[in-house]
Amino acid sequence: MKKTLNIIVFLILIPFLAGCGNTMKNNNNTNEAFNLQTKVYDVINDNAFEGFGNLIFPVDRNIPKDMTLENAGDLYIWYNNINPNKTVEIVNYMKDQTTKGNKIFYNIYSKEEMEADPEKKNTGLFFFRGNENSKFAVLNAGGGFMYVGAMHDSFPHALELSKKGYNAFALIYRPDPEKAMEDLSNAISFIFDNADELKIDTSGYSVWGGSAGGRMAAWLGSYGTDYFINKDYPKPSTVIMQYTSLSEVTGNEPATYSVVGTNDGIADYRIMQERTNRIRRNGTDAKIEIFEGLSHGFGLGEGTNAQGWIENAVKFWEEHM
């Protein structure tokens, strides 16, 4: 396993180092706190996000001082079909939640742990609230273990899940395979240990991820938290994976739902199809949706032939709760 973790960065980063930047743009303004012309730094420095605003956008990417939300998609190399209006919706949702007095960010490490290891300060969970005492999901964005692309690859999914009544946590992790798995495992630990305060149901939870985050979701499903932090918590009932060509199958996988495009130069759809078949042969439910002509990093797939895939993924999770 550790050998696998040590080599995957190289495998992920080979293609498209120049980036992909297919972005859907719309010049409509809104009457809410933020709009397409709002500068990214104005969001980061907003008083509502004091103490964690820097984690809303990738801390490991250089953000130009004059970059607006309309152009923030340029930060997310390897990603396509980025919708600036969704970015605006998300930051306004976050602002609205804090205005209502709802806590939206939780540290997963103690103050002492973060002081001992400053890298851990750049971790945490963004909480997209659903209904009280409903089940939860943890979402892991990709970014090639170079950065965390949450604004396109986990925040939108978390927001959609919350609209369906589920409690969704988007993890900001350290972009290193082993550290990321430590962060994800500690996030699961935090959620279970604070379930009463968070008002969530911990049974039958799911773990989601795209690209590098998809590997994280799969590894947690296959190995469990005790492999990474020596603390044993229940494994997820369901893993939802987007566009990651992980081939490893241990025989311990939970029910797994995967999506990928045929034009993905990073995650080969045939590898994902074969992994799905292997999980099935082990007697575990597994499904895959393959979208003709779609490239890597399509997120929710709005405006593409993948639009609506999240509905199918949620139904699959519900079947395995």
PDB file of C-alpha atoms in Angstrom:
ATOM      1  CA  MET A   1       0.000   0.000   0.000  1.00  0.00           C
ATOM      2  CA  LYS A   2       2.715   2.513   0.974  1.00  0.00           C
ATOM      3  CA  LYS A   3       4.612   1.751  -2.221  1.00  0.00           C
ATOM      4  CA  THR A   4       1.423   2.511  -4.119  1.00  0.00           C
ATOM      5  CA  LEU A   5       1.029   5.819  -2.296  1.00  0.00           C
ATOM      6  CA  ASN A   6       4.606   6.818  -3.084  1.00  0.00           C
ATOM      7  CA  ILE A   7       4.280   6.374  -6.851  1.00  0.00           C
ATOM      8  CA  ILE A   8       0.801   7.641  -7.610  1.00  0.00           C
ATOM      9  CA  VAL A   9       1.772  11.321  -7.634  1.00  0.00           C
ATOM     10  CA  PHE A  10       4.041  10.681 -10.590  1.00  0.00           C
ATOM     11  CA  LEU A  11       1.347   8.710 -12.367  1.00  0.00           C
ATOM     12  CA  ILE A  12      -1.270  11.404 -11.813  1.00  0.00           C
ATOM     13  CA  LEU A  13       0.886  14.371 -12.793  1.00  0.00           C
ATOM     14  CA  ILE A  14       2.218  13.051 -16.123  1.00  0.00           C
ATOM     15  CA  PRO A  15      -0.630  14.229 -18.383  1.00  0.00           C
ATOM     16  CA  PHE A  16      -1.783  17.772 -18.987  1.00  0.00           C
ATOM     17  CA  LEU A  17       0.782  19.617 -16.887  1.00  0.00           C
ATOM     18  CA  ALA A  18      -0.117  22.673 -18.844  1.00  0.00           C
ATOM     19  CA  GLY A  19      -3.662  22.339 -17.494  1.00  0.00           C
ATOM     20  CA  CYS A  20      -7.073  22.183 -19.007  1.00  0.00           C
ATOM     21  CA  GLY A  21      -9.232  25.270 -18.442  1.00  0.00           C
ATOM     22  CA  ASN A  22     -12.541  24.713 -20.102  1.00  0.00           C
ATOM     23  CA  THR A  23     -14.747  27.106 -18.133  1.00  0.00           C
ATOM     24  CA  MET A  24     -18.400  28.021 -18.526  1.00  0.00           C
ATOM     25  CA  LYS A  25     -18.867  31.750 -18.041  1.00  0.00           C
ATOM     26  CA  ASN A  26     -21.864  33.957 -17.511  1.00  0.00           C
ATOM     27  CA  ASN A  27     -21.763  37.680 -16.858  1.00  0.00           C
ATOM     28  CA  ASN A  28     -24.934  37.868 -14.789  1.00  0.00           C
ATOM     29  CA  ASN A  29     -24.543  39.690 -11.491  1.00  0.00           C
ATOM     30  CA  THR A  30     -26.427  38.822  -8.319  1.00  0.00           C
ATOM     31  CA  ASN A  31     -27.750  40.932  -5.477  1.00  0.00           C
ATOM     32  CA  GLU A  32     -26.082  38.693  -2.919  1.00  0.00           C
ATOM     33  CA  ALA A  33     -22.880  39.313  -0.972  1.00  0.00           C
ATOM     34  CA  PHE A  34     -20.631  38.053  -3.771  1.00  0.00           C
ATOM     35  CA  ASN A  35     -20.936  38.038  -7.561  1.00  0.00           C
ATOM     36  CA  LEU A  36     -18.847  37.119 -10.575  1.00  0.00           C
ATOM     37  CA  GLN A  37     -16.858  40.356 -10.333  1.00  0.00           C
ATOM     38  CA  THR A  38     -15.965  39.851  -6.651  1.00  0.00           C
ATOM     39  CA  LYS A  39     -12.236  39.357  -6.165  1.00  0.00           C
ATOM     40  CA  VAL A  40     -11.171  35.997  -4.783  1.00  0.00           C
ATOM     41  CA  TYR A  41      -9.157  37.743  -2.077  1.00  0.00           C
ATOM     42  CA  ASP A  42     -12.235  39.661  -0.972  1.00  0.00           C
ATOM     43  CA  VAL A  43     -13.923  36.331  -0.300  1.00  0.00           C
ATOM     44  CA  ILE A  44     -10.883  34.921   1.483  1.00  0.00           C
ATOM     45  CA  ASN A  45     -10.627  38.005   3.708  1.00  0.00           C
ATOM     46  CA  ASP A  46     -14.336  38.377   4.424  1.00  0.00           C
ATOM     47  CA  ASN A  47     -15.016  38.688   8.166  1.00  0.00           C
ATOM     48  CA  ALA A  48     -17.529  35.837   7.940  1.00  0.00           C
ATOM     49  CA  PHE A  49     -14.681  33.455   7.108  1.00  0.00           C
ATOM     50  CA  GLU A  50     -12.193  34.603   9.721  1.00  0.00           C
ATOM     51  CA  GLY A  51      -9.749  31.843  10.590  1.00  0.00           C
ATOM     52  CA  PHE A  52     -10.448  29.650   7.561  1.00  0.00           C
ATOM     53  CA  GLY A  53     -11.075  31.899   4.542  1.00  0.00           C
ATOM     54  CA  ASN A  54      -7.719  30.945   3.058  1.00  0.00           C
ATOM     55  CA  LEU A  55      -8.906  27.332   2.772  1.00  0.00           C
ATOM     56  CA  ILE A  56     -11.895  28.086   0.547  1.00  0.00           C
ATOM     57  CA  PHE A  57      -9.540  28.316  -2.441  1.00  0.00           C
ATOM     58  CA  PRO A  58      -6.356  26.245  -2.980  1.00  0.00           C
ATOM     59  CA  VAL A  59      -3.652  27.291  -0.539  1.00  0.00           C
ATOM     60  CA  ASP A  60      -1.027  25.638  -2.747  1.00  0.00           C
ATOM     61  CA  ARG A  61      -1.806  27.719  -5.836  1.00  0.00           C
ATOM     62  CA  ASN A  62      -0.713  31.286  -6.540  1.00  0.00           C
ATOM     63  CA  ILE A  63      -3.805  33.486  -6.593  1.00  0.00           C
ATOM     64  CA  PRO A  64      -3.417  36.812  -8.463  1.00  0.00           C
ATOM     65  CA  LYS A  65      -4.555  39.758  -6.391  1.00  0.00           C
ATOM     66  CA  ASP A  66      -6.980  40.911  -9.080  1.00  0.00           C
ATOM     67  CA  MET A  67      -8.500  37.495  -9.837  1.00  0.00           C
ATOM     68  CA  THR A  68     -12.314  37.537  -9.755  1.00  0.00           C
ATOM     69  CA  LEU A  69     -14.690  34.676  -9.044  1.00  0.00           C
ATOM     70  CA  GLU A  70     -15.521  34.632 -12.750  1.00  0.00           C
ATOM     71  CA  ASN A  71     -11.924  33.702 -13.550  1.00  0.00           C
ATOM     72  CA  ALA A  72     -11.155  31.589 -10.483  1.00  0.00           C
ATOM     73  CA  GLY A  73     -11.458  28.451 -12.620  1.00  0.00           C
ATOM     74  CA  ASP A  74      -7.959  29.226 -13.907  1.00  0.00           C
ATOM     75  CA  LEU A  75      -6.628  27.980 -10.558  1.00  0.00           C
ATOM     76  CA  TYR A  76      -7.848  24.445 -11.142  1.00  0.00           C
ATOM     77  CA  ILE A  77      -5.477  22.801 -13.602  1.00  0.00           C
ATOM     78  CA  TRP A  78      -6.560  19.393 -14.937  1.00  0.00           C
ATOM     79  CA  TYR A  79     -10.217  20.395 -14.509  1.00  0.00           C
ATOM     80  CA  ASN A  80     -12.878  21.071 -17.123  1.00  0.00           C
ATOM     81  CA  ASN A  81     -16.458  22.374 -17.247  1.00  0.00           C
ATOM     82  CA  ILE A  82     -15.919  24.750 -14.337  1.00  0.00           C
ATOM     83  CA  ASN A  83     -19.030  26.845 -13.694  1.00  0.00           C
ATOM     84  CA  PRO A  84     -18.266  30.291 -12.193  1.00  0.00           C
ATOM     85  CA  ASN A  85     -21.911  30.729 -11.237  1.00  0.00           C
ATOM     86  CA  LYS A  86     -21.641  27.641  -9.030  1.00  0.00           C
ATOM     87  CA  THR A  87     -18.605  29.219  -7.361  1.00  0.00           C
ATOM     88  CA  VAL A  88     -20.665  32.326  -6.634  1.00  0.00           C
ATOM     89  CA  GLU A  89     -23.531  30.201  -5.316  1.00  0.00           C
ATOM     90  CA  ILE A  90     -21.202  28.319  -2.979  1.00  0.00           C
ATOM     91  CA  VAL A  91     -19.486  31.336  -1.424  1.00  0.00           C
ATOM     92  CA  ASN A  92     -22.854  33.051  -0.962  1.00  0.00           C
ATOM     93  CA  TYR A  93     -24.187  29.889   0.688  1.00  0.00           C
ATOM     94  CA  MET A  94     -21.208  29.893   3.043  1.00  0.00           C
ATOM     95  CA  LYS A  95     -21.701  33.583   3.853  1.00  0.00           C
ATOM     96  CA  ASP A  96     -25.418  33.051   4.456  1.00  0.00           C
ATOM     97  CA  GLN A  97     -24.779  30.134   6.784  1.00  0.00           C
ATOM     98  CA  THR A  98     -22.323  32.094   8.925  1.00  0.00           C
ATOM     99  CA  THR A  99     -24.717  35.073   9.012  1.00  0.00           C
ATOM    100  CA  LYS A 100     -27.367  32.737  10.404  1.00  0.00           C
ATOM    101  CA  GLY A 101     -24.953  31.625  13.106  1.00  0.00           C
ATOM    102  CA  ASN A 102     -24.264  28.193  11.658  1.00  0.00           C
ATOM    103  CA  LYS A 103     -20.700  26.963  11.982  1.00  0.00           C
ATOM    104  CA  ILE A 104     -19.407  25.892   8.588  1.00  0.00           C
ATOM    105  CA  PHE A 105     -15.782  24.967   9.302  1.00  0.00           C
ATOM    106  CA  TYR A 106     -14.249  22.532  11.777  1.00  0.00           C
ATOM    107  CA  ASN A 107     -10.615  21.804  12.489  1.00  0.00           C
ATOM    108  CA  ILE A 108      -9.786  18.102  12.574  1.00  0.00           C
ATOM    109  CA  TYR A 109      -6.634  18.590  14.648  1.00  0.00           C
ATOM    110  CA  SER A 110      -6.222  20.125  18.070  1.00  0.00           C
ATOM    111  CA  LYS A 111      -4.462  23.441  18.599  1.00  0.00           C
ATOM    112  CA  GLU A 112      -1.500  21.563  20.031  1.00  0.00           C
ATOM    113  CA  GLU A 113      -1.297  19.260  17.021  1.00  0.00           C
ATOM    114  CA  MET A 114      -1.404  22.188  14.616  1.00  0.00           C
ATOM    115  CA  GLU A 115       1.285  24.063  16.536  1.00  0.00           C
ATOM    116  CA  ALA A 116       3.506  20.971  16.496  1.00  0.00           C
ATOM    117  CA  ASP A 117       2.945  20.504  12.742  1.00  0.00           C
ATOM    118  CA  PRO A 118       2.007  23.805  11.018  1.00  0.00           C
ATOM    119  CA  GLU A 119       0.996  21.969   7.819  1.00  0.00           C
ATOM    120  CA  LYS A 120      -2.015  20.671   9.722  1.00  0.00           C
ATOM    121  CA  LYS A 121      -3.328  24.231   9.974  1.00  0.00           C
ATOM    122  CA  ASN A 122      -4.254  23.921   6.291  1.00  0.00           C
ATOM    123  CA  THR A 123      -6.729  21.122   6.923  1.00  0.00           C
ATOM    124  CA  GLY A 124     -10.319  20.920   8.064  1.00  0.00           C
ATOM    125  CA  LEU A 125     -13.919  20.149   7.206  1.00  0.00           C
ATOM    126  CA  PHE A 126     -16.409  22.460   5.531  1.00  0.00           C
ATOM    127  CA  PHE A 127     -19.864  21.430   6.729  1.00  0.00           C
ATOM    128  CA  PHE A 128     -22.811  21.659   4.340  1.00  0.00           C
ATOM    129  CA  ARG A 129     -25.797  21.014   6.610  1.00  0.00           C
ATOM    130  CA  GLY A 130     -28.671  18.779   5.668  1.00  0.00           C
ATOM    131  CA  ASN A 131     -31.470  17.649   7.935  1.00  0.00           C
ATOM    132  CA  GLU A 132     -30.759  16.998  11.586  1.00  0.00           C
ATOM    133  CA  ASN A 133     -29.924  13.357  12.348  1.00  0.00           C
ATOM    134  CA  SER A 134     -29.617  12.497   8.662  1.00  0.00           C
ATOM    135  CA  LYS A 135     -26.756  10.447   7.274  1.00  0.00           C
ATOM    136  CA  PHE A 136     -23.501  12.019   6.185  1.00  0.00           C
ATOM    137  CA  ALA A 137     -20.988  11.943   3.368  1.00  0.00           C
ATOM    138  CA  VAL A 138     -17.337  13.012   3.259  1.00  0.00           C
ATOM    139  CA  LEU A 139     -16.117  14.480  -0.023  1.00  0.00           C
ATOM    140  CA  ASN A 140     -12.512  14.669  -1.202  1.00  0.00           C
ATOM    141  CA  ALA A 141     -11.536  16.913  -4.085  1.00  0.00           C
ATOM    142  CA  GLY A 142      -8.713  16.091  -6.449  1.00  0.00           C
ATOM    143  CA  GLY A 143      -5.740  18.144  -7.543  1.00  0.00           C
ATOM    144  CA  GLY A 144      -3.049  15.565  -8.264  1.00  0.00           C
ATOM    145  CA  PHE A 145      -1.881  15.705  -4.625  1.00  0.00           C
ATOM    146  CA  MET A 146      -0.474  19.097  -5.580  1.00  0.00           C
ATOM    147  CA  TYR A 147      -3.443  21.165  -4.393  1.00  0.00           C
ATOM    148  CA  VAL A 148      -7.051  20.623  -3.239  1.00  0.00           C
ATOM    149  CA  GLY A 149      -9.601  21.650  -5.869  1.00  0.00           C
ATOM    150  CA  ALA A 150     -12.574  21.805  -3.514  1.00  0.00           C
ATOM    151  CA  MET A 151     -14.429  24.655  -5.202  1.00  0.00           C
ATOM    152  CA  HIS A 152     -15.049  22.494  -8.266  1.00  0.00           C
ATOM    153  CA  ASP A 153     -14.571  18.934  -7.067  1.00  0.00           C
ATOM    154  CA  SER A 154     -16.175  18.674  -3.615  1.00  0.00           C
ATOM    155  CA  PHE A 155     -17.998  21.870  -2.555  1.00  0.00           C
ATOM    156  CA  PRO A 156     -20.576  21.628  -5.392  1.00  0.00           C
ATOM    157  CA  HIS A 157     -21.262  17.973  -4.590  1.00  0.00           C
ATOM    158  CA  ALA A 158     -21.555  18.731  -0.883  1.00  0.00           C
ATOM    159  CA  LEU A 159     -23.995  21.557  -1.559  1.00  0.00           C
ATOM    160  CA  GLU A 160     -26.166  19.316  -3.736  1.00  0.00           C
ATOM    161  CA  LEU A 161     -26.187  16.584  -1.094  1.00  0.00           C
ATOM    162  CA  SER A 162     -27.225  19.103   1.564  1.00  0.00           C
ATOM    163  CA  LYS A 163     -30.129  20.204  -0.648  1.00  0.00           C
ATOM    164  CA  LYS A 164     -31.252  16.565  -0.599  1.00  0.00           C
ATOM    165  CA  GLY A 165     -31.201  16.582   3.209  1.00  0.00           C
ATOM    166  CA  TYR A 166     -27.899  14.794   3.717  1.00  0.00           C
ATOM    167  CA  ASN A 167     -25.083  16.200   5.823  1.00  0.00           C
ATOM    168  CA  ALA A 168     -21.960  16.680   3.726  1.00  0.00           C
ATOM    169  CA  PHE A 169     -18.397  17.388   4.807  1.00  0.00           C
ATOM    170  CA  ALA A 170     -15.836  18.608   2.253  1.00  0.00           C
ATOM    171  CA  LEU A 171     -12.317  17.807   3.446  1.00  0.00           C
ATOM    172  CA  ILE A 172      -9.360  20.124   2.959  1.00  0.00           C
ATOM    173  CA  TYR A 173      -6.319  17.884   3.305  1.00  0.00           C
ATOM    174  CA  ARG A 174      -2.566  18.096   2.961  1.00  0.00           C
ATOM    175  CA  PRO A 175      -1.752  17.339  -0.708  1.00  0.00           C
ATOM    176  CA  ASP A 176       0.446  14.305  -0.106  1.00  0.00           C
ATOM    177  CA  PRO A 177      -0.924  10.748  -0.403  1.00  0.00           C
ATOM    178  CA  GLU A 178       0.012   9.446   3.034  1.00  0.00           C
ATOM    179  CA  LYS A 179      -0.720  12.720   4.834  1.00  0.00           C
ATOM    180  CA  ALA A 180      -4.004  13.017   2.960  1.00  0.00           C
ATOM    181  CA  MET A 181      -5.061   9.586   4.195  1.00  0.00           C
ATOM    182  CA  GLU A 182      -4.093  10.533   7.726  1.00  0.00           C
ATOM    183  CA  ASP A 183      -6.237  13.664   7.356  1.00  0.00           C
ATOM    184  CA  LEU A 184      -9.194  11.746   5.932  1.00  0.00           C
ATOM    185  CA  SER A 185      -9.003   9.144   8.690  1.00  0.00           C
ATOM    186  CA  ASN A 186      -8.827  11.846  11.347  1.00  0.00           C
ATOM    187  CA  ALA A 187     -11.781  13.568   9.704  1.00  0.00           C
ATOM    188  CA  ILE A 188     -13.808  10.361  10.089  1.00  0.00           C
ATOM    189  CA  SER A 189     -12.634  10.176  13.693  1.00  0.00           C
ATOM    190  CA  PHE A 190     -13.715  13.777  14.324  1.00  0.00           C
ATOM    191  CA  ILE A 191     -17.143  13.248  12.788  1.00  0.00           C
ATOM    192  CA  PHE A 192     -17.869  10.086  14.760  1.00  0.00           C
ATOM    193  CA  ASP A 193     -16.560  11.550  18.017  1.00  0.00           C
ATOM    194  CA  ASN A 194     -18.668  14.698  17.593  1.00  0.00           C
ATOM    195  CA  ALA A 195     -21.772  13.165  16.035  1.00  0.00           C
ATOM    196  CA  ASP A 196     -24.092  14.428  18.794  1.00  0.00           C
ATOM    197  CA  GLU A 197     -22.914  18.029  18.445  1.00  0.00           C
ATOM    198  CA  LEU A 198     -23.057  17.815  14.644  1.00  0.00           C
ATOM    199  CA  LYS A 199     -26.510  16.193  14.836  1.00  0.00           C
ATOM    200  CA  ILE A 200     -25.829  13.506  12.286  1.00  0.00           C
ATOM    201  CA  ASP A 201     -26.500   9.815  11.803  1.00  0.00           C
ATOM    202  CA  THR A 202     -23.183   7.973  11.484  1.00  0.00           C
ATOM    203  CA  SER A 203     -24.588   4.711  10.126  1.00  0.00           C
ATOM    204  CA  GLY A 204     -24.292   3.886   6.443  1.00  0.00           C
ATOM    205  CA  TYR A 205     -22.147   6.882   5.542  1.00  0.00           C
ATOM    206  CA  SER A 206     -20.496   7.384   2.162  1.00  0.00           C
ATOM    207  CA  VAL A 207     -17.119   8.690   1.027  1.00  0.00           C
ATOM    208  CA  TRP A 208     -16.801  10.518  -2.281  1.00  0.00           C
ATOM    209  CA  GLY A 209     -13.823  11.691  -4.286  1.00  0.00           C
ATOM    210  CA  GLY A 210     -12.643  12.904  -7.679  1.00  0.00           C
ATOM    211  CA  SER A 211      -9.269  12.159  -9.250  1.00  0.00           C
ATOM    212  CA  ALA A 212      -6.732  12.061  -6.393  1.00  0.00           C
ATOM    213  CA  GLY A 213      -9.656  12.390  -3.996  1.00  0.00           C
ATOM    214  CA  GLY A 214     -11.212   9.329  -5.617  1.00  0.00           C
ATOM    215  CA  ARG A 215      -8.145   7.331  -4.658  1.00  0.00           C
ATOM    216  CA  MET A 216      -8.512   8.566  -1.108  1.00  0.00           C
ATOM    217  CA  ALA A 217     -12.136   7.459  -0.994  1.00  0.00           C
ATOM    218  CA  ALA A 218     -11.245   4.051  -2.407  1.00  0.00           C
ATOM    219  CA  TRP A 219      -8.326   3.536  -0.022  1.00  0.00           C
ATOM    220  CA  LEU A 220     -10.459   4.380   2.981  1.00  0.00           C
ATOM    221  CA  GLY A 221     -13.132   1.971   1.776  1.00  0.00           C
ATOM    222  CA  SER A 222     -10.626  -0.822   1.240  1.00  0.00           C
ATOM    223  CA  TYR A 223      -8.400  -0.370   4.295  1.00  0.00           C
ATOM    224  CA  GLY A 224     -10.368   1.527   6.943  1.00  0.00           C
ATOM    225  CA  THR A 225      -9.148   4.216   9.309  1.00  0.00           C
ATOM    226  CA  ASP A 226      -7.047   1.919  11.509  1.00  0.00           C
ATOM    227  CA  TYR A 227      -4.600   1.324   8.647  1.00  0.00           C
ATOM    228  CA  PHE A 228      -3.706   5.015   8.594  1.00  0.00           C
ATOM    229  CA  ILE A 229      -4.130   6.307  12.166  1.00  0.00           C
ATOM    230  CA  ASN A 230      -4.447   3.190  14.359  1.00  0.00           C
ATOM    231  CA  LYS A 231      -7.997   4.138  15.323  1.00  0.00           C
ATOM    232  CA  ASP A 232     -10.744   1.845  14.156  1.00  0.00           C
ATOM    233  CA  TYR A 233     -14.022   3.411  12.998  1.00  0.00           C
ATOM    234  CA  PRO A 234     -16.743   1.863  10.835  1.00  0.00           C
ATOM    235  CA  LYS A 235     -15.967   1.736   7.144  1.00  0.00           C
ATOM    236  CA  PRO A 236     -18.237   3.544   4.686  1.00  0.00           C
ATOM    237  CA  SER A 237     -21.183   1.671   3.253  1.00  0.00           C
ATOM    238  CA  THR A 238     -20.511   3.212  -0.156  1.00  0.00           C
ATOM    239  CA  VAL A 239     -17.649   4.757  -2.118  1.00  0.00           C
ATOM    240  CA  ILE A 240     -18.384   7.193  -4.959  1.00  0.00           C
ATOM    241  CA  MET A 241     -15.420   7.702  -7.312  1.00  0.00           C
ATOM    242  CA  GLN A 242     -14.922  10.117 -10.169  1.00  0.00           C
ATOM    243  CA  TYR A 243     -12.246   9.881 -12.841  1.00  0.00           C
ATOM    244  CA  THR A 244      -9.348   8.073 -11.178  1.00  0.00           C
ATOM    245  CA  SER A 245      -7.681   5.078 -12.797  1.00  0.00           C
ATOM    246  CA  LEU A 246      -6.932   3.166  -9.602  1.00  0.00           C
ATOM    247  CA  SER A 247      -6.617  -0.516 -10.471  1.00  0.00           C
ATOM    248  CA  GLU A 248      -5.999  -1.975  -7.014  1.00  0.00           C
ATOM    249  CA  VAL A 249      -8.687  -4.284  -5.589  1.00  0.00           C
ATOM    250  CA  THR A 250      -8.184  -5.897  -2.183  1.00  0.00           C
ATOM    251  CA  GLY A 251     -11.422  -7.823  -1.885  1.00  0.00           C
ATOM    252  CA  ASN A 252     -12.514  -5.603   1.017  1.00  0.00           C
ATOM    253  CA  GLU A 253     -14.165  -2.879  -1.044  1.00  0.00           C
ATOM    254  CA  PRO A 254     -17.601  -1.556  -0.068  1.00  0.00           C
ATOM    255  CA  ALA A 255     -20.266  -0.934  -2.690  1.00  0.00           C
ATOM    256  CA  THR A 256     -18.642   1.327  -5.286  1.00  0.00           C
ATOM    257  CA  TYR A 257     -20.066   3.732  -7.873  1.00  0.00           C
ATOM    258  CA  SER A 258     -17.750   5.239 -10.479  1.00  0.00           C
ATOM    259  CA  VAL A 259     -18.026   7.829 -13.257  1.00  0.00           C
ATOM    260  CA  VAL A 260     -15.549   8.815 -15.981  1.00  0.00           C
ATOM    261  CA  GLY A 261     -15.395  10.160 -19.539  1.00  0.00           C
ATOM    262  CA  THR A 262     -13.996   8.375 -22.584  1.00  0.00           C
ATOM    263  CA  ASN A 263     -11.811  11.364 -23.465  1.00  0.00           C
ATOM    264  CA  ASP A 264     -10.087  11.481 -20.079  1.00  0.00           C
ATOM    265  CA  GLY A 265      -6.331  11.626 -20.645  1.00  0.00           C
ATOM    266  CA  ILE A 266      -5.558  11.140 -16.954  1.00  0.00           C
ATOM    267  CA  ALA A 267      -7.994   8.438 -15.827  1.00  0.00           C
ATOM    268  CA  ASP A 268      -8.482   5.698 -18.399  1.00  0.00           C
ATOM    269  CA  TYR A 269     -12.135   4.638 -18.444  1.00  0.00           C
ATOM    270  CA  ARG A 270     -11.114   1.083 -19.338  1.00  0.00           C
ATOM    271  CA  ILE A 271      -9.108   0.748 -16.123  1.00  0.00           C
ATOM    272  CA  MET A 272     -12.087   2.009 -14.135  1.00  0.00           C
ATOM    273  CA  GLN A 273     -14.386  -0.411 -15.965  1.00  0.00           C
ATOM    274  CA  GLU A 274     -12.101  -3.343 -15.208  1.00  0.00           C
ATOM    275  CA  ARG A 275     -11.851  -2.386 -11.535  1.00  0.00           C
ATOM    276  CA  THR A 276     -15.632  -2.228 -11.358  1.00  0.00           C
ATOM    277  CA  ASN A 277     -15.840  -5.702 -12.896  1.00  0.00           C
ATOM    278  CA  ARG A 278     -13.308  -7.090 -10.410  1.00  0.00           C
ATOM    279  CA  ILE A 279     -15.262  -5.709  -7.462  1.00  0.00           C
ATOM    280  CA  ARG A 280     -18.396  -7.323  -8.862  1.00  0.00           C
ATOM    281  CA  ARG A 281     -16.625 -10.658  -9.248  1.00  0.00           C
ATOM    282  CA  ASN A 282     -15.801 -10.472  -5.545  1.00  0.00           C
ATOM    283  CA  GLY A 283     -19.533 -10.379  -4.828  1.00  0.00           C
ATOM    284  CA  THR A 284     -19.798  -6.645  -4.040  1.00  0.00           C
ATOM    285  CA  ASP A 285     -22.161  -4.311  -5.835  1.00  0.00           C
ATOM    286  CA  ALA A 286     -20.360  -1.943  -8.177  1.00  0.00           C
ATOM    287  CA  LYS A 287     -21.569   0.250 -11.033  1.00  0.00           C
ATOM    288  CA  ILE A 288     -19.929   2.621 -13.477  1.00  0.00           C
ATOM    289  CA  GLU A 289     -21.176   5.361 -15.782  1.00  0.00           C
ATOM    290  CA  ILE A 290     -18.970   6.127 -18.779  1.00  0.00           C
ATOM    291  CA  PHE A 291     -19.679   9.356 -20.661  1.00  0.00           C
ATOM    292  CA  GLU A 292     -18.782   9.521 -24.323  1.00  0.00           C
ATOM    293  CA  GLY A 293     -16.304  12.265 -25.229  1.00  0.00           C
ATOM    294  CA  LEU A 294     -16.022  13.776 -21.753  1.00  0.00           C
ATOM    295  CA  SER A 295     -12.639  14.920 -20.419  1.00  0.00           C
ATOM    296  CA  HIS A 296     -11.104  14.824 -16.964  1.00  0.00           C
ATOM    297  CA  GLY A 297     -12.427  16.753 -14.000  1.00  0.00           C
ATOM    298  CA  PHE A 298     -16.004  17.479 -15.074  1.00  0.00           C
ATOM    299  CA  GLY A 299     -17.307  17.843 -11.501  1.00  0.00           C
ATOM    300  CA  LEU A 300     -21.099  17.819 -11.438  1.00  0.00           C
ATOM    301  CA  GLY A 301     -21.051  17.717 -15.226  1.00  0.00           C
ATOM    302  CA  GLU A 302     -23.402  20.666 -15.616  1.00  0.00           C
ATOM    303  CA  GLY A 303     -24.133  21.350 -19.266  1.00  0.00           C
ATOM    304  CA  THR A 304     -22.589  18.040 -20.379  1.00  0.00           C
ATOM    305  CA  ASN A 305     -23.866  14.542 -21.065  1.00  0.00           C
ATOM    306  CA  ALA A 306     -22.824  13.697 -17.495  1.00  0.00           C
ATOM    307  CA  GLN A 307     -25.302  16.113 -15.959  1.00  0.00           C
ATOM    308  CA  GLY A 308     -27.438  14.298 -13.412  1.00  0.00           C
ATOM    309  CA  TRP A 309     -24.915  11.584 -12.598  1.00  0.00           C
ATOM    310  CA  ILE A 310     -25.002  12.667  -8.947  1.00  0.00           C
ATOM    311  CA  GLU A 311     -28.681  11.692  -8.787  1.00  0.00           C
ATOM    312  CA  ASN A 312     -27.772   8.142  -9.786  1.00  0.00           C
ATOM    313  CA  ALA A 313     -24.892   8.087  -7.314  1.00  0.00           C
ATOM    314  CA  VAL A 314     -27.163   9.171  -4.460  1.00  0.00           C
ATOM    315  CA  LYS A 315     -29.684   6.445  -5.356  1.00  0.00           C
ATOM    316  CA  PHE A 316     -26.869   3.900  -5.316  1.00  0.00           C
ATOM    317  CA  TRP A 317     -25.759   5.114  -1.872  1.00  0.00           C
ATOM    318  CA  GLU A 318     -29.332   4.938  -0.616  1.00  0.00           C
ATOM    319  CA  GLU A 319     -29.529   1.307  -1.734  1.00  0.00           C
ATOM    320  CA  HIS A 320     -26.540   0.489   0.470  1.00  0.00           C
ATOM    321  CA  MET A 321     -27.235   2.583   3.571  1.00  0.00           C
TER     322      MET A 321
END
